mmCIF file of C-alpha atoms in Angstrom:
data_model
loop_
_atom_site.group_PDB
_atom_site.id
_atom_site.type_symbol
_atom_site.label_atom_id
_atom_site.label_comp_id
_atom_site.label_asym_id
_atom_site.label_seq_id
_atom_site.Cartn_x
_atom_site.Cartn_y
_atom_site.Cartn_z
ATOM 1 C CA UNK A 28 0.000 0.000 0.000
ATOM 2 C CA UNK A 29 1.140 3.191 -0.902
ATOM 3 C CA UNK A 30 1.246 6.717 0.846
ATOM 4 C CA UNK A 31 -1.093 9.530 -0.137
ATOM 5 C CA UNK A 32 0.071 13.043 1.309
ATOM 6 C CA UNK A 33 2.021 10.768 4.439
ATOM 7 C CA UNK A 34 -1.699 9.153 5.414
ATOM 8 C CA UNK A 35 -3.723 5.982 4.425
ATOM 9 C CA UNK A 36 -6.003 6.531 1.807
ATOM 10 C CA UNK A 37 -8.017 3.186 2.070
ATOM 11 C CA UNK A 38 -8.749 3.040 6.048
ATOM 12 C CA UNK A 39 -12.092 5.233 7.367
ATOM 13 C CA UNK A 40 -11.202 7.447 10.138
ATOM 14 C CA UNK A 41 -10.888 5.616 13.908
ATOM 15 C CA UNK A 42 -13.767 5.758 16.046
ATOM 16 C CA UNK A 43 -14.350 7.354 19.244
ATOM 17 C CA UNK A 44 -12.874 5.996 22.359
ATOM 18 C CA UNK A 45 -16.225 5.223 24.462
ATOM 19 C CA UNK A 46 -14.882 2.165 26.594
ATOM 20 C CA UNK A 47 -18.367 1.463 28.229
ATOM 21 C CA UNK A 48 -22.134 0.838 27.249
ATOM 22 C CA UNK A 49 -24.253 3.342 27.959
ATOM 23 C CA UNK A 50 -27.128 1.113 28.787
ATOM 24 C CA UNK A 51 -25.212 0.936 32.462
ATOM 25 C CA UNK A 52 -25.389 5.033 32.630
ATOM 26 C CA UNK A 53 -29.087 4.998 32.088
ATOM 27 C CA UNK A 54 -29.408 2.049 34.991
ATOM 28 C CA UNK A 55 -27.937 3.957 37.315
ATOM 29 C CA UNK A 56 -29.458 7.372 36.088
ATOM 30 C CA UNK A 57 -32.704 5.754 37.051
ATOM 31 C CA UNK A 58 -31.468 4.345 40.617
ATOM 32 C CA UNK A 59 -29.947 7.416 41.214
ATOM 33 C CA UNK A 60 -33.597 9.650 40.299
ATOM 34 C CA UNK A 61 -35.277 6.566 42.667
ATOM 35 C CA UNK A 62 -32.952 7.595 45.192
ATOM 36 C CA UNK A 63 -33.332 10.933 45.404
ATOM 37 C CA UNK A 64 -37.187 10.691 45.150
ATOM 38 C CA UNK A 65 -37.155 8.503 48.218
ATOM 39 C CA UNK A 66 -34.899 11.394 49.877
ATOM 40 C CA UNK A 67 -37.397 13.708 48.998
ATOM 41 C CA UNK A 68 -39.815 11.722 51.407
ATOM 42 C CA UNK A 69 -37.759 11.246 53.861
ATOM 43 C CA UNK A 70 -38.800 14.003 56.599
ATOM 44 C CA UNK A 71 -41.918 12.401 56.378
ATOM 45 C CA UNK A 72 -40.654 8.928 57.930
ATOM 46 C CA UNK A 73 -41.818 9.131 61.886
ATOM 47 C CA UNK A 74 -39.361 8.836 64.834
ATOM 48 C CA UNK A 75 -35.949 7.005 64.906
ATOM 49 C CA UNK A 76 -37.036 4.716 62.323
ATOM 50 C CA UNK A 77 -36.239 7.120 59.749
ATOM 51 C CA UNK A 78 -32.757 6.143 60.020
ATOM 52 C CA UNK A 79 -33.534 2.701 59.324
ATOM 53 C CA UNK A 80 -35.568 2.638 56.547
ATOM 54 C CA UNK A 81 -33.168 5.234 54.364
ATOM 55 C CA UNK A 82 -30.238 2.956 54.984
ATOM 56 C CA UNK A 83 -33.040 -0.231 53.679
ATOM 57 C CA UNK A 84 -33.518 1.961 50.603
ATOM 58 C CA UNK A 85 -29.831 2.334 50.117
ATOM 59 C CA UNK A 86 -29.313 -0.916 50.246
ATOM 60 C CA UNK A 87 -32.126 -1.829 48.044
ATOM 61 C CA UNK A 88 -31.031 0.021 45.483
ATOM 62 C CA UNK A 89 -27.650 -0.387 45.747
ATOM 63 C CA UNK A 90 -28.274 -4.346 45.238
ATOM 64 C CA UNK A 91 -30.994 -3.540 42.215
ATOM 65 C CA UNK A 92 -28.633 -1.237 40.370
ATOM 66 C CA UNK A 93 -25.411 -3.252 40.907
ATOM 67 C CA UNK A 94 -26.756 -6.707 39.821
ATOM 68 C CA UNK A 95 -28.392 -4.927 36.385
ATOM 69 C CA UNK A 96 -25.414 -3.062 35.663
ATOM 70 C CA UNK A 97 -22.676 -5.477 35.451
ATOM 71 C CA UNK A 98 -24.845 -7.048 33.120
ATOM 72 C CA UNK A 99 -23.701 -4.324 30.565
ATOM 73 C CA UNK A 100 -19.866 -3.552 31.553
ATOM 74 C CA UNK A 101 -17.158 -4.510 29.772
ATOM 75 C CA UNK A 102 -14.334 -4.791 32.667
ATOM 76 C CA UNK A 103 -14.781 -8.020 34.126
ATOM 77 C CA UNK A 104 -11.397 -9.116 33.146
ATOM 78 C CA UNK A 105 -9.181 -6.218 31.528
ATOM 79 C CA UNK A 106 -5.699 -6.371 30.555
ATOM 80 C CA UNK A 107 -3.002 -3.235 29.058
ATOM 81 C CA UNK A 108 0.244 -3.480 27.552
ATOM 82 C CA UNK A 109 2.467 -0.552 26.027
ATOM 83 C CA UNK A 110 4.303 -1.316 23.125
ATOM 84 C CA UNK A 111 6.471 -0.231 19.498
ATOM 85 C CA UNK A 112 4.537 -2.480 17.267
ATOM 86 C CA UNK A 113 2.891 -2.154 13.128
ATOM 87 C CA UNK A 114 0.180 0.045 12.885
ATOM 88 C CA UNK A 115 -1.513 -0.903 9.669
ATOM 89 C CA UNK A 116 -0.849 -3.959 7.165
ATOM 90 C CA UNK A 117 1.553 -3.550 4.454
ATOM 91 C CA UNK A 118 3.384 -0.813 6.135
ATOM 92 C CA UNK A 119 6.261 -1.052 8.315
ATOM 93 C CA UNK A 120 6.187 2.241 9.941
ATOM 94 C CA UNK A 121 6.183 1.505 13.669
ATOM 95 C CA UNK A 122 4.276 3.439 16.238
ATOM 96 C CA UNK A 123 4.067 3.888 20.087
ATOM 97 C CA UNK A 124 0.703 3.093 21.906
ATOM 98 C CA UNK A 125 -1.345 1.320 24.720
ATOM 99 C CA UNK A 126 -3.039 -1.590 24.235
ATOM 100 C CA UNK A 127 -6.435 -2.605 25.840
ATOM 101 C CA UNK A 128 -8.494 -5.401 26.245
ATOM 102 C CA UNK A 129 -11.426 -5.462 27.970
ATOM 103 C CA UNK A 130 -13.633 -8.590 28.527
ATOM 104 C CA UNK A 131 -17.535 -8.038 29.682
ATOM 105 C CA UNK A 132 -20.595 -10.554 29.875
ATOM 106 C CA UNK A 133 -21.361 -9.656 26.063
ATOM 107 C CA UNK A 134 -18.335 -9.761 23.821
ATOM 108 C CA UNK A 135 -14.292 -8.168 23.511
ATOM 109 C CA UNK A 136 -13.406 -4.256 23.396
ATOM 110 C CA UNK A 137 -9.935 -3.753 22.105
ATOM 111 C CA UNK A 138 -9.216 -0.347 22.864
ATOM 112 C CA UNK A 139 -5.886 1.444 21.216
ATOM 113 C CA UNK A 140 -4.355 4.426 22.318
ATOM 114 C CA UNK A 141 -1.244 6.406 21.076
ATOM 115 C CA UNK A 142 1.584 7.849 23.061
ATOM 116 C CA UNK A 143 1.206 10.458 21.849
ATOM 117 C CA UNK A 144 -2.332 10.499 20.116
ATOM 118 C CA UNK A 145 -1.202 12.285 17.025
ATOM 119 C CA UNK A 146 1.492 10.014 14.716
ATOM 120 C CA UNK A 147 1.500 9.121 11.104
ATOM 121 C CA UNK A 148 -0.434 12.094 10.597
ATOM 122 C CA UNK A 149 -3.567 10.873 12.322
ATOM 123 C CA UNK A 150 -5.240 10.569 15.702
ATOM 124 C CA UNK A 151 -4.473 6.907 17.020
ATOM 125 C CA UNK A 152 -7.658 6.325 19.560
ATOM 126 C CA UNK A 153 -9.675 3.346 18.479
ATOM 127 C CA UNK A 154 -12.327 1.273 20.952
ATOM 128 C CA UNK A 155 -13.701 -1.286 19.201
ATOM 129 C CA UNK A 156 -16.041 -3.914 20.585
ATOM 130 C CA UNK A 157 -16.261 -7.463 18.913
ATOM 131 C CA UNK A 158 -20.037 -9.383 20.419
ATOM 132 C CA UNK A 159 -20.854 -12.960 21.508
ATOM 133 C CA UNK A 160 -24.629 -12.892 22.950
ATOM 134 C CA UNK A 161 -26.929 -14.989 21.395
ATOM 135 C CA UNK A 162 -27.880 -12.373 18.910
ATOM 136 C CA UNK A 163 -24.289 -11.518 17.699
ATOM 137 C CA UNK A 164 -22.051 -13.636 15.196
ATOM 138 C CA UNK A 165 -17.914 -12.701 16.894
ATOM 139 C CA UNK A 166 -16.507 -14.100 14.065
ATOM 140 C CA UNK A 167 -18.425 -11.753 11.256
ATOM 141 C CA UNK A 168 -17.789 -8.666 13.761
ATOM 142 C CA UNK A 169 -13.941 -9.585 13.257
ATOM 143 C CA UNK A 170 -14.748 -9.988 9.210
ATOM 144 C CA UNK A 171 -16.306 -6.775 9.558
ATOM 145 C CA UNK A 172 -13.101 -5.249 11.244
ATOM 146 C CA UNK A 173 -10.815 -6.495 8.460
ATOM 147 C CA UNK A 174 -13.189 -5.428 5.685
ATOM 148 C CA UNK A 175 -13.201 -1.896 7.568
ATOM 149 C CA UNK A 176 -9.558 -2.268 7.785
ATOM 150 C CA UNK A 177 -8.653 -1.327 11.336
ATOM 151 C CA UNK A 178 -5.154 -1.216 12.767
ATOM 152 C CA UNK A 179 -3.159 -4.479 12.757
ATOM 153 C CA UNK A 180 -2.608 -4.886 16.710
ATOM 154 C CA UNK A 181 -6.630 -4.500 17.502
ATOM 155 C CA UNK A 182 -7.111 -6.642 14.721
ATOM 156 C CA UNK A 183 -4.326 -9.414 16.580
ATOM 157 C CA UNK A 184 -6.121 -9.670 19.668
ATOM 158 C CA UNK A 185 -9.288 -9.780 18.232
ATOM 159 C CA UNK A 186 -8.403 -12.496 16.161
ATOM 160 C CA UNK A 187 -7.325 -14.871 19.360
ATOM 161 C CA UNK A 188 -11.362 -15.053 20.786
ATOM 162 C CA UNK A 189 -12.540 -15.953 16.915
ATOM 163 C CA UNK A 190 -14.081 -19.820 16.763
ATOM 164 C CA UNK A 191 -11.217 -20.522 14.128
ATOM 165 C CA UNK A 192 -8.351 -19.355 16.463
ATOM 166 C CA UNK A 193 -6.098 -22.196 17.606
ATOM 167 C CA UNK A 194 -5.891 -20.926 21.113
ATOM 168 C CA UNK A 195 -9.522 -22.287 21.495
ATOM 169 C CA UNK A 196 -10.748 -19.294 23.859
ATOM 170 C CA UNK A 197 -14.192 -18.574 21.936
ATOM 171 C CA UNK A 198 -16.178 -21.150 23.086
ATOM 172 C CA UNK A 199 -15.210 -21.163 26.888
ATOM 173 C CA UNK A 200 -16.155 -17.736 27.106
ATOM 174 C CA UNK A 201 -18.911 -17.408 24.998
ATOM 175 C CA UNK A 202 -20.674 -19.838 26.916
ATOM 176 C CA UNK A 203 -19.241 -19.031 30.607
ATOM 177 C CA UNK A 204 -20.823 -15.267 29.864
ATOM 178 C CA UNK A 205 -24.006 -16.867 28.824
ATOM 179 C CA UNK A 206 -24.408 -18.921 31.990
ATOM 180 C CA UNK A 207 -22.937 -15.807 34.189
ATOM 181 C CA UNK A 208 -25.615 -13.381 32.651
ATOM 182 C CA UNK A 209 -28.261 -16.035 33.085
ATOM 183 C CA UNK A 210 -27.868 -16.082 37.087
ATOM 184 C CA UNK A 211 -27.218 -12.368 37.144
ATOM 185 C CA UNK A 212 -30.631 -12.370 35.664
ATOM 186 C CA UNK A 213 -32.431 -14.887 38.201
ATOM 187 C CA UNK A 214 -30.450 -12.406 40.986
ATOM 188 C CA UNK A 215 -32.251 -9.721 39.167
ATOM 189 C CA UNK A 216 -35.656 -11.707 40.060
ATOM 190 C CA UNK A 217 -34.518 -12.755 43.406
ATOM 191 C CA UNK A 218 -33.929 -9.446 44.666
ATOM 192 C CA UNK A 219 -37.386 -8.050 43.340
ATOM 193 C CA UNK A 220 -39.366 -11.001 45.342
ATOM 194 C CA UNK A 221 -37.094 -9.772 48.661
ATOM 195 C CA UNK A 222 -37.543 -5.906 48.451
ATOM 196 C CA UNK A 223 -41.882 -7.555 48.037
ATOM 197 C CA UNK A 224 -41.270 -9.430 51.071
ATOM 198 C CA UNK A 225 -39.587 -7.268 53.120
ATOM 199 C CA UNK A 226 -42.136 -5.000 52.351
ATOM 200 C CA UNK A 227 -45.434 -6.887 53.355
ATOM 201 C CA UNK A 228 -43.322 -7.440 55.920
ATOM 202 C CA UNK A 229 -42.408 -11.194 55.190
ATOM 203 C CA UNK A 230 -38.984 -10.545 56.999
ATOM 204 C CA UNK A 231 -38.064 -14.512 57.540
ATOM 205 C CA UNK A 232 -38.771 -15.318 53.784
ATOM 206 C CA UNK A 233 -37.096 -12.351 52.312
ATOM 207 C CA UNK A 234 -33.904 -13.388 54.343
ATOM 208 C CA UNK A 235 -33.435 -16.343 52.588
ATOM 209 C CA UNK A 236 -34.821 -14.629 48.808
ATOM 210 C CA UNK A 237 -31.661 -12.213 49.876
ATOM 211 C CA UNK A 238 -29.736 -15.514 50.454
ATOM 212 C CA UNK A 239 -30.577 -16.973 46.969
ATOM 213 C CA UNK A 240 -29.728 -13.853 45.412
ATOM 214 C CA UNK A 241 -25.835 -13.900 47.196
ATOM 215 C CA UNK A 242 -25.799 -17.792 45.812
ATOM 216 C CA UNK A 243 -26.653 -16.651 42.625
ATOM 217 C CA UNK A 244 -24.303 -13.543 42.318
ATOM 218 C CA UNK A 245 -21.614 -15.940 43.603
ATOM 219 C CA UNK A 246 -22.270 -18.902 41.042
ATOM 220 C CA UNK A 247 -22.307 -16.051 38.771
ATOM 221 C CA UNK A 248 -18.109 -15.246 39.630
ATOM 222 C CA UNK A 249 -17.648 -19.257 39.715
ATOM 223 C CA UNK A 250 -18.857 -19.197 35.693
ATOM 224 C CA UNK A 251 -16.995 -16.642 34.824
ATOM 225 C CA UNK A 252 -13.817 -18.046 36.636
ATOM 226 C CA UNK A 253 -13.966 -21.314 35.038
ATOM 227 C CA UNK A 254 -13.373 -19.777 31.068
ATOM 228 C CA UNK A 255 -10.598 -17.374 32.426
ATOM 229 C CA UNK A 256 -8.994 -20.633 33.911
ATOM 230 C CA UNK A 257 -8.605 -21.984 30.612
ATOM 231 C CA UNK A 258 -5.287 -22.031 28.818
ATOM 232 C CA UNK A 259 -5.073 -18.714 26.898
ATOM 233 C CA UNK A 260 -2.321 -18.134 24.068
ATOM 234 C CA UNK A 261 -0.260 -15.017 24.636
ATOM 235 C CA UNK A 262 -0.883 -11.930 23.756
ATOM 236 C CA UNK A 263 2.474 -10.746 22.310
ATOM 237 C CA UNK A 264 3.759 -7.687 20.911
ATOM 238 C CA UNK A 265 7.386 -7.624 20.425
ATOM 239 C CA UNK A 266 8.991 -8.322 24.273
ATOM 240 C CA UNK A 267 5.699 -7.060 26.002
ATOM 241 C CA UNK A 268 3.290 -9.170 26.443
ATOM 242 C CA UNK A 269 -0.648 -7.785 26.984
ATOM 243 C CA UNK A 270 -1.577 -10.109 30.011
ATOM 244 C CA UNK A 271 -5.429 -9.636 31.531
ATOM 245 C CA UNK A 272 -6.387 -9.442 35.510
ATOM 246 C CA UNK A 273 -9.905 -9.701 37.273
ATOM 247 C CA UNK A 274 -11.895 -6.472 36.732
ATOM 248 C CA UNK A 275 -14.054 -4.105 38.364
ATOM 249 C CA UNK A 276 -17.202 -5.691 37.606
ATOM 250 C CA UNK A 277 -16.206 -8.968 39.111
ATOM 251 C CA UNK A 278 -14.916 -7.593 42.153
ATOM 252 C CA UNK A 279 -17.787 -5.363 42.410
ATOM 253 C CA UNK A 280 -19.730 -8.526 42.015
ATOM 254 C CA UNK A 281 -17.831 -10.427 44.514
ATOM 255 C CA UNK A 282 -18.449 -7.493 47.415
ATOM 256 C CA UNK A 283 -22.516 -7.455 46.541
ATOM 257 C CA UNK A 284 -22.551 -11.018 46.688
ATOM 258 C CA UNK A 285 -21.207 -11.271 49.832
ATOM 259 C CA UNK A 286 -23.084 -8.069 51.077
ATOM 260 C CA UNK A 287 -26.354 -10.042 50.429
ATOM 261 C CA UNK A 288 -25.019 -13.126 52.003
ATOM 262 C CA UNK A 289 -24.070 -11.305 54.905
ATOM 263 C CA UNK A 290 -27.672 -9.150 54.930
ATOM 264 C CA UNK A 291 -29.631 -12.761 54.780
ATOM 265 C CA UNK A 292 -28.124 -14.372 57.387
ATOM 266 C CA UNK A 293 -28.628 -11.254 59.458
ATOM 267 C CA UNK A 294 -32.209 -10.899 59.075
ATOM 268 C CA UNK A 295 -32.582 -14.732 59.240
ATOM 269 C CA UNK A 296 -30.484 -15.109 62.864
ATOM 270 C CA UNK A 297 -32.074 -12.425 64.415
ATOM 271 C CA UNK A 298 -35.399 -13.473 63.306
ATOM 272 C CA UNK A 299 -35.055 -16.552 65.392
ATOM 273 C CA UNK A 300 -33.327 -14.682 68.188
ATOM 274 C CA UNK A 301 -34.375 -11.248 68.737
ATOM 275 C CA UNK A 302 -37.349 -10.502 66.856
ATOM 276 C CA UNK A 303 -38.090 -7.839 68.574
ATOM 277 C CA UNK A 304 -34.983 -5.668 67.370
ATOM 278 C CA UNK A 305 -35.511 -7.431 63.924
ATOM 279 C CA UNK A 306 -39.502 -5.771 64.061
ATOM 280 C CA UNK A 307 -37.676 -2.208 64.970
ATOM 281 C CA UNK A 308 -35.216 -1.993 61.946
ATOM 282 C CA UNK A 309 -38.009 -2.593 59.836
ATOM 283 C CA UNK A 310 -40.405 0.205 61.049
ATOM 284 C CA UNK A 311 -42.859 -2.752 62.633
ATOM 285 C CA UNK A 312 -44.623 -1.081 65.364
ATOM 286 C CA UNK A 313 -46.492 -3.654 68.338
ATOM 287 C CA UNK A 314 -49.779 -2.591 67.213
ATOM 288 C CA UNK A 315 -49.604 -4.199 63.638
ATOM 289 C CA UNK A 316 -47.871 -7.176 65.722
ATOM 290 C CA UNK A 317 -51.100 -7.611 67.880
ATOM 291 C CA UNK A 318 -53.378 -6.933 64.559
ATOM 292 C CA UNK A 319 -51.335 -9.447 62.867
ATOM 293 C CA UNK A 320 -52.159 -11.982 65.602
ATOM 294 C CA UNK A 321 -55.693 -10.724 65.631
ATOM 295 C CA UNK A 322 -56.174 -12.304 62.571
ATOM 296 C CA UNK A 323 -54.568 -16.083 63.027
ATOM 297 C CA UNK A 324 -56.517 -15.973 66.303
ATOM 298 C CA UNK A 325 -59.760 -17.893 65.877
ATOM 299 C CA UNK A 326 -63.115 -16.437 66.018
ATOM 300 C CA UNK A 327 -65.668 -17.829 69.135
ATOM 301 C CA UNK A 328 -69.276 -17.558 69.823
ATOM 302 C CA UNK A 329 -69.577 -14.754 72.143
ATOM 303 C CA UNK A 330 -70.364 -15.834 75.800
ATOM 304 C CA UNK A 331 -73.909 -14.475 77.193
ATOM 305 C CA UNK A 332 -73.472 -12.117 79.973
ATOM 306 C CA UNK A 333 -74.072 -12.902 83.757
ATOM 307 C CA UNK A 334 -77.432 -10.948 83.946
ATOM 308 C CA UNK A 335 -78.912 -13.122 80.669
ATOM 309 C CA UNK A 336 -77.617 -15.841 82.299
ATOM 310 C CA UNK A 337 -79.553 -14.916 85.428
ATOM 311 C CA UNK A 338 -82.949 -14.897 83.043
ATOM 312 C CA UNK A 339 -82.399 -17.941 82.107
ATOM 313 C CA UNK A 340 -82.089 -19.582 85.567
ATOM 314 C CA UNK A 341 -85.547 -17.189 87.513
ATOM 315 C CA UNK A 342 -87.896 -20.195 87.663
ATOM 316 C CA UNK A 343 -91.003 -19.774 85.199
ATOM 317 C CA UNK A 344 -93.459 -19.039 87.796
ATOM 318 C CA UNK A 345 -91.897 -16.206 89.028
ATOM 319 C CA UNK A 346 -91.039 -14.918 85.830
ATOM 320 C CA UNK A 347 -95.088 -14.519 84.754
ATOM 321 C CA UNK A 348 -95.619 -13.200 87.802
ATOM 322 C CA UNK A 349 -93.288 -10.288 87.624
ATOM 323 C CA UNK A 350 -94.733 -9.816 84.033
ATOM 324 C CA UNK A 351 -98.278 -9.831 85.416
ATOM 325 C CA UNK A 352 -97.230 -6.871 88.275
ATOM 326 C CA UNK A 353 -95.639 -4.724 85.392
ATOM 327 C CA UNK A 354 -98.854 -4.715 83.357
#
């Protein structure tokens, strides 16, 4: 390939360097507008159980948005590297960047940075992501690269998750994200049926839907472990070597997994043991207690009171003739 003017005539221009979904900025715009909506209300909450039931809506939400928005990031495994290497095929003009790869639930992003920005006469700052879900073909997004032609060493990491690569990567995590969204999902569902419970107030049975959510959060992690456990080819570029580490996602995971593990067994222990402190933390004053038990108490036929009984024992003769001096 030839020169035009000291730039490359046949590639498109790079595209913006936007290394995260934006569906995850609208999730947590909405917890956040929740959030400050229940704020709003706040001064209306009664007594020293104010304090109580902000910190259950913090938490709440805080579960809600975490478990929807690791759905959508791309950092649960990320990896950088800085390195002379090729920056487009057929040339051999070398050029200094950083080199990115960032692994989420729903494909690759290959981000490529250069040191500085400006060389060969353009702006080196590509993000590119390459998709596995069920709705996305990986290897025709990497066709799609070279068609587009983009720069050989996004195009060389890329090409190690394809189905064809001999490393042999694709299909572990392809499938290990599939599972590990899956549960994140049924976590999802799991932590709407506790914020229902706790609200009824169901307190015993939303400690263990807050349980199943931790489990599932944590089998979630053990998915995603097993395909980053597998024998990976290296990631080479000249002497460095682009090697990958967990991710804030997972460990963010990891934390709110064990958060809710920690919150279940709470509510569950001192269900059984002090239920009385359990009843305060959740706003449950004694008078819905005793019109709780009110209604699993059964209903009897009223007693008659001492002066019917009375009536009923005055022998009959006396009776008429009380009735006969009153008329």
């Amino acid at each position: 390939m030839t020169l035009w003017n000291g730039s490359f005539p046949f590639y498109p221009g790079a595209n913006a360097c936007f290394p995260f979904d934006t569906s995850w900025a609208v999730i947590v715009s909405i917890f956040l507008s929740m959030l400050a909506t229940f704020i709003i209300i706040l001064p209306g909450i009664r007594g020293r159980g104010r304090l109580f039931w902000f910190l259950r809506v913090v938490m709440g939400l805080f579960v809600g948005a975490v478990v929807l928005t690791i759905q959508f990031t791309r950092d649960w495994e990320t990896g950088w590297v800085t390195a002379n290497t090729s920056y487009k095929s057929f040339s051999h003009a070398l050029v200094n960047v950083d080199i990115g790869l960032h692994i989420g639930l729903a494909g690759v992003n290959v981000t490529l940075v250069g040191n500085p920005v400006h060389q060969l006469n353009e702006t080196i700052s590509y993000n590119e992501h390459f998709a596995w879900s069920f709705d996305a073909d990986y290897d025709h997004s990497y066709d799609e690269g070279l068609e587009k032609g983009l720069p050989s060493p996004i195009l060389y990491v890329a090409e190690k998750f394809t189905s064809q690569s001999p490393c042999g990567v694709h299909r572990q995590y392809r499938i290990s994200s599939h599972y590990a969204s899956l549960t994140l999902w049924m976590a999802f569902c799991t932590w709407l049926i506790s914020i229902l419970l706790f609200s009824m107030p169901i307190l015993l049975y939303g400690g263990y839907m807050l349980l199943l959510t931790a489990a599932l959060m944590l089998f979630s992690l053990l998915f995603f472990f097993t395909a980053r456990s597998t024998a990976k080819c290296p990631i080479r570029f000249g002497t460095a070597a682009l090697k990958t580490d967990y991710g804030g996602s997972f460990w963010l995971t990891l934390v709110t997994g064990l958060l809710c593990l920690l919150l279940g067994l709470g509510v569950i222990i001192f269900n059984s043991v002090q239920p009385e402190k359990l009843k305060l933390v959740f706003n449950l004053d004694e008078g819905k207690g005793e019109e709780e038990e009110g209604w699993n108490k059964p209903y009897l036929p009223a007693e008659p009171s001492s002066s019917a009984q009375d009536m009923l024992m005055v022998p009959l003769g006396e009776l008429c003739e009380v009735m006969a001096t009153q008329q």
